[in-house]
Amino acid sequence: MLQQTQVKKVVDYYRRFLQKFPTLEKLAESNLQELLKMWEGLGYYARARNLRKAAKIVVSDMNGEVPTDYKTFRKLPGVGDYTAAAVQSIAFGHVHAAVDGNVKRVIARMFMLDSPVNDIKFQSLFQEKASFLLDRDQPGTFNQAMMELGAMICRPKAPLCTICPVNLFCTAFQSACQDQFPLSLKRQPIPSYYLVVAVIRRDEEILILQRPTDGLLGGLWEFPCGEIDKVEELPEDVCCRIIQDSFNLQIEVTGFLTQIKHAYTHFKTTMDIFECRYLSGEIVLEQMQDYRWVKSDQIDQYPLIGANHKFLSLV
DNA sequence: AATGCGGGGTT
DNA sequence: AACCCAGCATT
């Protein structure tokens, strides 16, 4: 949960998660949809699938015992260099330096490194520096201290150098140039897309679709939608045409609900949401994995994408 | 080595 | 609007 996600956001999810899946065995035999529901809104849903996969492996192949050595643990799905080092050092006291985004920033400033922290080429450099600094006697505590230092004191903007416990050892602070570090590569500008979303009612039920298990928002549910290239026609007409072309359903638009914006990592979207009525047609799924006609008070039972939650109360 | 993958807080 | 976050898997 903590991969690329701040502690504050994780805490509540973590508590609920442990309550629902208190043991490795419970997690291993969990239903993926139920797990995704617990993960709903946390993002990076492959983490949930990998965690479940890892639990299955540990239960079935490892006698239910989490590996206590770095190499074996590192092989589990979803476990990379950082997670392996963090868990093995904190849980078992093994000597591995955990290098996350916070640690890289601390190191870049401490040694005035001109290597961009977001350039994978220099990952090993930061790893070496962290290993050099690591306290061999209490690696877990040291790793947590480094991460906490980065999060609380050695912040991205306006670091609190005057109260930093290690400012005597920080070459950037001693040179009064801490604001020039760390360096990072500019990211590419991200594209924008326009989508129409159809809330299609048939009697008392509404149509929702399940996204493919892998890829963006894998396994989550959403209202039918489609991309508009240009806004030349009436949005209502575009909406009907897209639903016809994508799902073989004939519908009519009964009203405009709202417009929302939603940003992802690599693109951002503007969505026009339309209230629609089902007219005819048998649904055909090409892109999507599954579909359901559900009553509006049942939607909560499905893990829904965040963009749809933004207008769900209106539905 | 580069890219895809969320969502929210901070500046 | 840009940046960042207790990164990992895939290609």
Tab-separated table of C-alpha atoms (C1' of nucleotides) in Angstrom:
chain	number	residue	atom	x	y	z
A	1	MET	CA	0.000	0.000	0.000
A	2	LEU	CA	2.841	2.330	0.761
A	3	GLN	CA	4.340	2.036	-2.721
A	4	GLN	CA	4.086	5.537	-4.209
A	5	THR	CA	1.433	6.408	-1.649
A	6	GLN	CA	1.761	8.594	1.408
A	7	VAL	CA	1.372	7.128	4.884
A	8	LYS	CA	-1.552	9.366	5.796
A	9	LYS	CA	-3.595	8.094	2.888
A	10	VAL	CA	-2.756	4.458	3.637
A	11	VAL	CA	-3.564	4.263	7.354
A	12	ASP	CA	-7.345	3.886	7.096
A	13	TYR	CA	-7.116	1.444	4.187
A	14	TYR	CA	-4.567	-0.602	6.128
A	15	ARG	CA	-6.798	-0.921	9.183
A	16	ARG	CA	-9.848	-1.939	7.155
A	17	PHE	CA	-7.722	-4.325	5.133
A	18	LEU	CA	-6.341	-6.130	8.185
A	19	GLN	CA	-9.809	-6.395	9.660
A	20	LYS	CA	-11.111	-8.008	6.481
A	21	PHE	CA	-8.034	-10.174	5.814
A	22	PRO	CA	-6.467	-10.767	9.249
A	23	THR	CA	-4.257	-13.638	8.120
A	24	LEU	CA	-2.205	-14.604	5.106
A	25	GLU	CA	-4.542	-17.558	4.613
A	26	LYS	CA	-7.628	-15.314	4.491
A	27	LEU	CA	-5.911	-13.128	1.909
A	28	ALA	CA	-4.802	-16.122	-0.159
A	29	GLU	CA	-8.352	-17.442	-0.371
A	30	SER	CA	-9.914	-14.023	-0.838
A	31	ASN	CA	-12.133	-13.089	-3.725
A	32	LEU	CA	-10.370	-10.641	-6.050
A	33	GLN	CA	-13.447	-8.431	-6.396
A	34	GLU	CA	-13.753	-8.223	-2.619
A	35	LEU	CA	-10.081	-7.304	-2.396
A	36	LEU	CA	-10.412	-4.618	-5.062
A	37	LYS	CA	-13.390	-3.197	-3.168
A	38	MET	CA	-11.118	-2.807	-0.136
A	39	TRP	CA	-8.509	-1.159	-2.384
A	40	GLU	CA	-11.048	1.133	-4.101
A	41	GLY	CA	-9.710	4.681	-4.339
A	42	LEU	CA	-6.179	3.771	-3.323
A	43	GLY	CA	-4.921	3.477	-6.895
A	44	TYR	CA	-2.289	1.313	-8.558
A	45	TYR	CA	-4.582	-1.695	-8.405
A	46	ALA	CA	-1.930	-4.106	-9.670
A	47	ARG	CA	-0.544	-3.852	-6.145
A	48	ALA	CA	-3.672	-5.571	-4.823
A	49	ARG	CA	-3.508	-8.332	-7.418
A	50	ASN	CA	0.191	-8.878	-6.739
A	51	LEU	CA	-0.291	-8.943	-2.986
A	52	ARG	CA	-2.977	-11.594	-3.321
A	53	LYS	CA	-0.781	-13.586	-5.691
A	54	ALA	CA	2.102	-13.370	-3.224
A	55	ALA	CA	-0.115	-14.556	-0.375
A	56	LYS	CA	-1.170	-17.567	-2.426
A	57	ILE	CA	2.454	-18.448	-3.145
A	58	VAL	CA	3.502	-18.136	0.487
A	59	VAL	CA	0.575	-20.255	1.681
A	60	SER	CA	0.859	-22.977	-0.949
A	61	ASP	CA	4.608	-23.145	-1.619
A	62	MET	CA	6.252	-21.815	1.537
A	63	ASN	CA	4.338	-23.489	4.318
A	64	GLY	CA	2.597	-20.204	5.069
A	65	GLU	CA	5.788	-18.563	6.283
A	66	VAL	CA	6.967	-15.254	4.833
A	67	PRO	CA	10.551	-15.664	3.564
A	68	THR	CA	13.069	-14.251	6.031
A	69	ASP	CA	15.806	-13.775	3.473
A	70	TYR	CA	16.034	-10.929	0.985
A	71	LYS	CA	16.528	-12.970	-2.184
A	72	THR	CA	13.537	-15.259	-1.718
A	73	PHE	CA	11.253	-12.468	-0.520
A	74	ARG	CA	12.321	-10.233	-3.416
A	75	LYS	CA	11.002	-12.811	-5.897
A	76	LEU	CA	7.399	-12.506	-4.712
A	77	PRO	CA	5.102	-10.599	-7.073
A	78	GLY	CA	4.875	-6.910	-6.201
A	79	VAL	CA	8.092	-6.955	-4.184
A	80	GLY	CA	10.899	-4.842	-5.626
A	81	ASP	CA	14.216	-3.654	-4.243
A	82	TYR	CA	12.660	-1.084	-1.954
A	83	THR	CA	9.963	-3.306	-0.437
A	84	ALA	CA	12.357	-6.214	0.012
A	85	ALA	CA	14.880	-4.021	1.832
A	86	ALA	CA	12.232	-2.291	3.955
A	87	VAL	CA	10.500	-5.482	5.082
A	88	GLN	CA	13.655	-7.517	5.622
A	89	SER	CA	15.325	-4.761	7.642
A	90	ILE	CA	12.327	-3.628	9.692
A	91	ALA	CA	10.733	-7.029	10.315
A	92	PHE	CA	13.836	-9.216	10.570
A	93	GLY	CA	16.750	-6.860	11.234
A	94	HIS	CA	18.575	-7.777	8.067
A	95	VAL	CA	21.147	-5.362	6.690
A	96	HIS	CA	19.636	-3.822	3.558
A	97	ALA	CA	19.250	-0.143	2.773
A	98	ALA	CA	15.716	0.840	1.754
A	99	VAL	CA	15.832	3.518	-0.936
A	100	ASP	CA	12.565	5.285	-1.627
A	101	GLY	CA	11.797	8.747	-2.977
A	102	ASN	CA	12.447	10.351	0.404
A	103	VAL	CA	15.820	8.685	0.856
A	104	LYS	CA	17.001	9.685	-2.601
A	105	ARG	CA	16.208	13.316	-1.852
A	106	VAL	CA	18.070	13.200	1.462
A	107	ILE	CA	21.103	11.629	-0.192
A	108	ALA	CA	21.079	14.016	-3.155
A	109	ARG	CA	21.258	16.951	-0.747
A	110	MET	CA	23.652	15.376	1.718
A	111	PHE	CA	26.225	14.611	-0.992
A	112	MET	CA	25.190	17.331	-3.461
A	113	LEU	CA	24.641	14.718	-6.167
A	114	ASP	CA	23.885	16.179	-9.574
A	115	SER	CA	22.252	12.924	-10.733
A	116	PRO	CA	18.496	13.299	-11.267
A	117	VAL	CA	16.572	11.315	-8.647
A	118	ASN	CA	13.955	10.222	-11.174
A	119	ASP	CA	16.468	8.827	-13.667
A	120	ILE	CA	16.603	5.035	-13.337
A	121	LYS	CA	20.223	5.168	-14.576
A	122	PHE	CA	21.341	6.449	-11.202
A	123	GLN	CA	19.320	4.157	-8.973
A	124	SER	CA	22.418	2.107	-8.142
A	125	LEU	CA	24.311	5.257	-7.177
A	126	PHE	CA	21.683	6.193	-4.587
A	127	GLN	CA	21.578	2.575	-3.417
A	128	GLU	CA	25.364	2.611	-2.859
A	129	LYS	CA	25.255	5.842	-0.904
A	130	ALA	CA	22.397	4.560	1.250
A	131	SER	CA	24.236	1.302	1.908
A	132	PHE	CA	27.300	3.305	2.900
A	133	LEU	CA	25.324	5.322	5.437
A	134	LEU	CA	23.288	2.376	6.788
A	135	ASP	CA	23.635	1.570	10.464
A	136	ARG	CA	24.559	-2.140	10.401
A	137	ASP	CA	23.417	-2.608	14.002
A	138	GLN	CA	19.872	-1.301	13.584
A	139	PRO	CA	19.099	-1.241	9.865
A	140	GLY	CA	15.309	-1.194	10.291
A	141	THR	CA	15.309	1.805	12.580
A	142	PHE	CA	17.837	3.558	10.387
A	143	ASN	CA	15.798	2.996	7.233
A	144	GLN	CA	12.662	4.356	8.871
A	145	ALA	CA	14.620	7.321	10.193
A	146	MET	CA	15.924	8.171	6.726
A	147	MET	CA	12.454	7.984	5.201
A	148	GLU	CA	10.930	9.992	8.020
A	149	LEU	CA	13.693	12.578	7.747
A	150	GLY	CA	12.911	12.970	4.065
A	151	ALA	CA	9.176	13.226	4.653
A	152	MET	CA	9.202	15.601	7.629
A	153	ILE	CA	12.428	17.652	7.479
A	154	CYS	CA	14.181	17.192	4.162
A	155	ARG	CA	10.975	18.014	2.280
A	156	PRO	CA	10.816	18.578	-1.485
A	157	LYS	CA	10.113	22.284	-1.034
A	158	ALA	CA	11.425	24.482	1.754
A	159	PRO	CA	13.354	21.871	3.753
A	160	LEU	CA	13.624	22.601	7.480
A	161	CYS	CA	17.417	22.568	7.500
A	162	THR	CA	17.801	24.649	10.645
A	163	ILE	CA	16.165	21.931	12.765
A	164	CYS	CA	17.620	19.029	10.806
A	165	PRO	CA	19.475	16.639	13.115
A	166	VAL	CA	22.111	15.901	10.494
A	167	ASN	CA	22.652	19.337	8.984
A	168	LEU	CA	26.301	19.257	10.107
A	169	PHE	CA	26.862	16.373	7.690
A	170	CYS	CA	24.844	17.832	4.818
A	171	THR	CA	27.117	19.309	2.171
A	172	ALA	CA	24.222	21.102	0.468
A	173	PHE	CA	23.206	22.888	3.671
A	174	GLN	CA	26.808	23.677	4.545
A	175	SER	CA	27.098	25.256	1.104
A	176	ALA	CA	23.715	26.981	1.513
A	177	CYS	CA	22.449	25.454	-1.716
A	178	GLN	CA	19.921	22.914	-0.422
A	179	ASP	CA	17.227	24.452	-2.616
A	180	GLN	CA	19.142	23.438	-5.730
A	181	PHE	CA	18.831	19.757	-4.861
A	182	PRO	CA	17.694	17.248	-5.803
A	183	LEU	CA	17.849	17.498	-9.578
A	184	SER	CA	15.084	15.787	-11.515
A	185	LEU	CA	14.286	15.242	-15.163
A	186	LYS	CA	11.405	17.245	-16.617
A	187	ARG	CA	8.454	15.017	-17.321
A	188	GLN	CA	6.718	14.983	-20.656
A	189	PRO	CA	3.542	17.037	-20.979
A	190	ILE	CA	0.505	14.808	-20.662
A	191	PRO	CA	-2.370	14.712	-23.194
A	192	SER	CA	-6.012	15.515	-22.516
A	193	TYR	CA	-9.027	13.519	-23.667
A	194	TYR	CA	-12.741	14.211	-23.816
A	195	LEU	CA	-15.110	11.414	-22.876
A	196	VAL	CA	-18.859	11.006	-22.810
A	197	VAL	CA	-20.280	8.853	-20.034
A	198	ALA	CA	-23.701	7.248	-20.235
A	199	VAL	CA	-25.762	6.445	-17.165
A	200	ILE	CA	-28.154	4.075	-18.897
A	201	ARG	CA	-31.367	3.173	-17.097
A	202	ARG	CA	-33.573	0.218	-17.985
A	203	ASP	CA	-36.556	0.122	-15.679
A	204	GLU	CA	-35.057	0.390	-12.189
A	205	GLU	CA	-31.580	-0.745	-13.187
A	206	ILE	CA	-28.402	0.899	-14.413
A	207	LEU	CA	-25.724	-0.582	-16.664
A	208	ILE	CA	-22.161	-0.887	-15.370
A	209	LEU	CA	-19.179	-2.542	-17.061
A	210	GLN	CA	-16.110	-4.293	-15.693
A	211	ARG	CA	-12.735	-3.334	-17.111
A	212	PRO	CA	-10.255	-6.020	-18.218
A	213	THR	CA	-8.269	-7.541	-15.350
A	214	ASP	CA	-4.941	-6.160	-16.526
A	215	GLY	CA	-4.061	-2.640	-17.489
A	216	LEU	CA	-5.517	0.673	-16.426
A	217	LEU	CA	-7.914	0.321	-13.474
A	218	GLY	CA	-7.927	-3.434	-14.052
A	219	GLY	CA	-10.967	-5.277	-12.703
A	220	LEU	CA	-12.791	-2.138	-11.596
A	221	TRP	CA	-16.290	-1.183	-12.731
A	222	GLU	CA	-17.492	1.909	-14.549
A	223	PHE	CA	-20.373	3.419	-16.458
A	224	PRO	CA	-20.182	2.984	-20.233
A	225	CYS	CA	-18.110	5.690	-21.853
A	226	GLY	CA	-16.284	6.586	-25.024
A	227	GLU	CA	-13.843	9.140	-26.340
A	228	ILE	CA	-14.864	12.086	-28.483
A	229	ASP	CA	-12.362	13.267	-31.025
A	230	LYS	CA	-13.930	16.600	-31.805
A	231	VAL	CA	-16.860	18.462	-30.391
A	232	GLU	CA	-18.639	19.146	-33.647
A	233	GLU	CA	-21.912	17.314	-33.256
A	234	LEU	CA	-24.358	17.570	-30.419
A	235	PRO	CA	-22.824	15.786	-27.429
A	236	GLU	CA	-26.090	13.882	-27.001
A	237	ASP	CA	-25.799	12.476	-30.517
A	238	VAL	CA	-22.167	11.579	-29.966
A	239	CYS	CA	-23.116	9.766	-26.785
A	240	CYS	CA	-25.779	7.651	-28.517
A	241	ARG	CA	-23.487	6.837	-31.425
A	242	ILE	CA	-20.646	5.752	-29.164
A	243	ILE	CA	-22.859	3.465	-27.118
A	244	GLN	CA	-24.299	2.028	-30.337
A	245	ASP	CA	-20.857	1.453	-31.867
A	246	SER	CA	-19.113	0.183	-28.738
A	247	PHE	CA	-21.816	-1.933	-27.107
A	248	ASN	CA	-24.530	-2.410	-29.732
A	249	LEU	CA	-27.122	-0.725	-27.546
A	250	GLN	CA	-29.767	1.699	-28.756
A	251	ILE	CA	-30.356	4.426	-26.191
A	252	GLU	CA	-31.722	7.921	-25.954
A	253	VAL	CA	-30.345	10.777	-23.908
A	254	THR	CA	-32.830	12.081	-21.370
A	255	GLY	CA	-30.691	14.723	-19.742
A	256	PHE	CA	-27.276	16.185	-19.010
A	257	LEU	CA	-26.026	15.350	-15.551
A	258	THR	CA	-22.721	17.139	-15.060
A	259	GLN	CA	-19.167	17.555	-16.258
A	260	ILE	CA	-16.172	16.350	-14.288
A	261	LYS	CA	-12.419	16.414	-14.742
A	262	HIS	CA	-10.113	13.649	-13.664
A	263	ALA	CA	-6.315	13.374	-13.829
A	264	TYR	CA	-4.373	10.142	-14.199
A	265	THR	CA	-0.620	9.699	-14.198
A	266	HIS	CA	-0.145	9.931	-17.953
A	267	PHE	CA	-3.196	11.815	-19.179
A	268	LYS	CA	-6.158	13.811	-18.026
A	269	THR	CA	-9.784	13.688	-18.976
A	270	THR	CA	-12.888	15.813	-19.146
A	271	MET	CA	-16.114	13.826	-18.966
A	272	ASP	CA	-19.630	14.875	-19.877
A	273	ILE	CA	-22.111	12.684	-18.036
A	274	PHE	CA	-25.515	11.987	-19.622
A	275	GLU	CA	-28.642	10.408	-18.231
A	276	CYS	CA	-29.887	7.889	-20.781
A	277	ARG	CA	-32.724	5.426	-21.314
A	278	TYR	CA	-32.271	1.979	-22.767
A	279	LEU	CA	-34.317	1.428	-25.913
A	280	SER	CA	-33.240	-1.841	-27.524
A	281	GLY	CA	-30.364	-4.131	-28.413
A	282	GLU	CA	-28.426	-6.999	-26.893
A	283	ILE	CA	-25.169	-5.886	-25.316
A	284	VAL	CA	-21.944	-6.912	-27.062
A	285	LEU	CA	-18.695	-6.777	-25.091
A	286	GLU	CA	-15.462	-6.298	-27.006
A	287	GLN	CA	-13.191	-4.250	-24.773
A	288	MET	CA	-14.859	-4.970	-21.481
A	289	GLN	CA	-14.734	-8.082	-19.354
A	290	ASP	CA	-18.248	-8.207	-17.928
A	291	TYR	CA	-21.426	-6.205	-17.361
A	292	ARG	CA	-24.289	-5.965	-14.881
A	293	TRP	CA	-27.657	-4.278	-14.726
A	294	VAL	CA	-27.816	-3.155	-11.107
A	295	LYS	CA	-30.173	-1.178	-8.922
A	296	SER	CA	-28.694	2.144	-7.887
A	297	ASP	CA	-28.302	1.059	-4.254
A	298	GLN	CA	-26.256	-1.958	-5.353
A	299	ILE	CA	-23.540	0.023	-7.117
A	300	ASP	CA	-21.701	0.432	-3.829
A	301	GLN	CA	-21.000	-3.293	-3.798
A	302	TYR	CA	-18.729	-2.973	-6.825
A	303	PRO	CA	-15.238	-1.425	-6.880
A	304	LEU	CA	-15.894	1.661	-8.996
A	305	ILE	CA	-13.281	3.856	-10.679
A	306	GLY	CA	-12.554	7.154	-8.942
A	307	ALA	CA	-13.690	9.281	-11.874
A	308	ASN	CA	-17.200	7.823	-11.538
A	309	HIS	CA	-17.326	8.384	-7.800
A	310	LYS	CA	-17.100	12.093	-8.514
A	311	PHE	CA	-20.695	12.127	-9.765
A	312	LEU	CA	-22.127	8.963	-8.198
A	313	SER	CA	-24.166	10.893	-5.648
A	314	LEU	CA	-26.014	12.584	-8.511
A	315	VAL	CA	-26.895	9.188	-9.968
B	1	DA	C1'	16.273	1.747	-20.501
B	2	DA	C1'	11.667	3.368	-21.105
B	3	DT	C1'	6.902	3.209	-20.165
B	4	DG	C1'	2.377	2.303	-17.875
B	5	DC	C1'	0.082	2.478	-13.699
B	6	DG	C1'	-3.972	6.346	-9.331
B	7	DG	C1'	-5.125	9.479	-6.570
B	8	DG	C1'	-4.511	13.193	-3.554
B	9	DG	C1'	-1.866	16.729	-1.096
B	10	DT	C1'	1.270	20.776	-1.492
B	11	DT	C1'	3.138	24.667	-3.560
C	1	DA	C1'	-0.662	23.594	-13.189
C	2	DA	C1'	3.349	21.205	-11.729
C	3	DC	C1'	5.420	18.365	-8.528
C	4	DC	C1'	5.639	14.666	-5.386
C	5	DC	C1'	4.620	10.487	-2.865
C	6	DA	C1'	7.434	4.570	2.210
C	7	DG	C1'	7.780	1.737	-6.527
C	8	DC	C1'	6.874	-2.338	-9.477
C	9	DA	C1'	6.121	-4.942	-13.744
C	10	DT	C1'	6.593	-5.258	-18.429
C	11	DT	C1'	8.809	-4.740	-22.694
